[in-house]
Amino acid sequence: MAKTYDYLFKLLLIGDSGVGKTSILFRFSEDAFNISFISTIGIDFKIRTIDLDGKKVKLQIWDTAGQERFRTITTAYYRGSMGIMLVYDVTNEKSFENIKNWIRNIEENASADVEKMILGNKCDLDAKRQVSKERGEQLAIEYQIKFVETSAKDSLNVEYAFYTLARDIKAKMEKKQEASNPPGARSGAHQLRANEQQRKPTSWLSRCSVL
Amino acid sequence: MDKPAEMSQKDYVEDGQNKLIIKCKFCGSKILDKKSAKYIMQEKELPFMQQDTRKGGEVQIETINQFYHVENMYTFENIGFTHTVANHKYLSCADCYAGPLGYYEIDTKHSYVALTRVEHC
Ligand SMILES: Nc1nc2c(ncn2[C@@H]2O[C@H](COP(=O)(O)OP(=O)(O)OP(=O)(O)O)[C@@H](O)[C@H]2O)c(=O)[nH]1
Ligand SMILES: [Mg+2]
Ligand SMILES: [Zn+2]
């Protein structure tokens, strides 16, 4: 069957337990009584299709399990990922301080040119806030990473964050293509196939055993 | 005569494929484009979407026999994959957790979507 998309990006959500990674990935639900079969097993990843400047982009977004600590997330985990959302909780100082540890972990284990973005989640909980927006912005400037405060609860900036990260990856990819191929002799589909070959060895069976 | 849970083929299948766009029954999230999956008949047990917690820890299941077969996971518009259970992952709506809408086979990397668990538009 012919390829029905232009780009495929693998994204990862990372951050301390309880910051809201799973809530960001799914539509927020506080209905604890709605015990669906799915929520008891938990979601590994999802595929979303978005339109970016006329291109059809498939996002494969991986959640990370709560017990996971930056010490235990290693190369195998990051393999193939092109974008990482670093999430902290604005009502939890510790989760903010740990962003630096997460970044160090990414630098040690992920591919050097992975796109990153910092999300300060739960910004709807202003009364409980421990980390000001300014401190988030400051950290982002320090690392030269994009930053936005989000609320999974109010669906605030969540879409924006994924589109922004995806757009940055796409821009980086197109730049690389231009650098390595003379104009005219290239196509998005071409590049995509090359990437898929690369990703093959990381069958997500092997990834699952890591989880 | 069709079994009660069976859906009329001619309304949903054309040239062996899904004639219509497939969406989530609960939130309308788009799952598959029209004509992107093969219609197949096979008997398979799937857990119910809502589990009655009063019945203890046992998972309540039903047999389903009509599926859309998706060979490449990137054919999906929007879909969620659960953690692995035995030899497969369950499929869920990418937006609202509804599911299992079907399952994904680890060995073959193929996905199967139950006709009765999705909306045809
Ligand atoms: N008020 C508010 N609560 C949130 C928000 N996002 C998540 N929560 C709540 O925070 C708690 C933890 O959210 P999760 O999404 O499970 O956090 P997680 O990062 O996936 O946690 P682990 O899976 O343990 O790593 C839940 O009770 C959510 O309801 C938000 O934006 N606002
Ligand atoms: Mg989680
Ligand atoms: Zn849904």
Coordinates of C-alpha atoms in Angstrom, one line a residue, chain A residues 1 3-5 8 22 25-27 34-39 41-49 56 58 60 62 65 196 199 203-205 208 211, chain B residues 27 33 36 47-51 59 73-85 89-95 97-100 104 106 109:
Chain A
M1 CA 0.0 0.0 0.0
K3 CA 2.5 5.7 2.0
T4 CA -0.3 7.9 3.2
Y5 CA 1.8 10.3 5.3
L8 CA 6.7 10.0 11.1
T22 CA -0.4 10.4 31.2
L25 CA -1.3 12.2 26.6
F26 CA -5.0 11.5 27.0
R27 CA -8.0 13.6 27.5
N34 CA -15.2 5.1 35.1
I35 CA -12.9 2.1 35.5
S36 CA -12.4 1.1 31.9
F37 CA -10.5 -2.1 31.0
I38 CA -7.9 0.0 29.2
S39 CA -7.1 2.3 32.1
I41 CA -3.7 -2.0 31.9
G42 CA -2.3 1.4 31.0
I43 CA -1.3 2.9 27.7
D44 CA 2.1 2.3 26.2
F45 CA 2.0 4.8 23.3
K46 CA -0.4 6.3 20.8
I47 CA -0.4 7.3 17.2
R48 CA -1.8 10.7 16.3
T49 CA -2.1 12.2 12.9
K56 CA 0.5 14.8 7.0
K58 CA 2.2 10.8 12.2
Q60 CA 4.0 8.1 17.8
W62 CA 5.3 7.2 24.2
A65 CA 5.7 4.5 33.5
E196 CA 12.4 3.7 9.0
R199 CA 14.5 2.4 13.3
S203 CA 11.4 -3.3 17.3
W204 CA 9.3 -2.3 20.1
L205 CA 9.4 -5.7 21.5
C208 CA 8.9 -3.4 25.9
L211 CA 9.8 -0.9 30.2
Chain B
C27 CA -15.8 11.0 21.4
D33 CA -9.6 6.6 6.9
S36 CA -7.6 1.7 4.6
P47 CA -12.7 -8.1 27.1
F48 CA -15.8 -5.9 27.4
M49 CA -15.2 -2.2 27.4
Q50 CA -16.9 -1.8 30.8
Q51 CA -15.9 -4.3 33.4
V59 CA -12.2 -10.2 33.2
M73 CA 0.2 0.6 12.6
Y74 CA 0.9 3.9 10.9
T75 CA -2.2 3.4 8.8
F76 CA -4.2 4.5 11.8
E77 CA -5.1 8.1 12.1
N78 CA -5.4 8.1 15.8
I79 CA -5.1 5.1 18.1
G80 CA -3.7 4.1 21.5
F81 CA -1.8 0.9 22.3
T82 CA -1.8 -0.6 25.8
H83 CA 1.0 -2.3 27.5
T84 CA 1.6 -5.8 26.4
V85 CA -0.7 -8.5 27.8
K89 CA -1.6 -5.1 23.0
Y90 CA -5.1 -3.8 23.1
L91 CA -6.2 -0.9 21.0
S92 CA -7.9 2.1 22.5
C93 CA -9.3 5.4 21.4
A94 CA -6.3 7.9 21.3
D95 CA -8.4 10.5 23.0
Y97 CA -9.3 5.7 26.5
A98 CA -12.4 3.8 25.2
G99 CA -11.5 0.2 24.5
P100 CA -10.5 -2.5 23.8
Y104 CA -2.4 -5.7 18.1
I106 CA 3.2 -8.7 18.7
K109 CA 2.7 -6.5 14.1

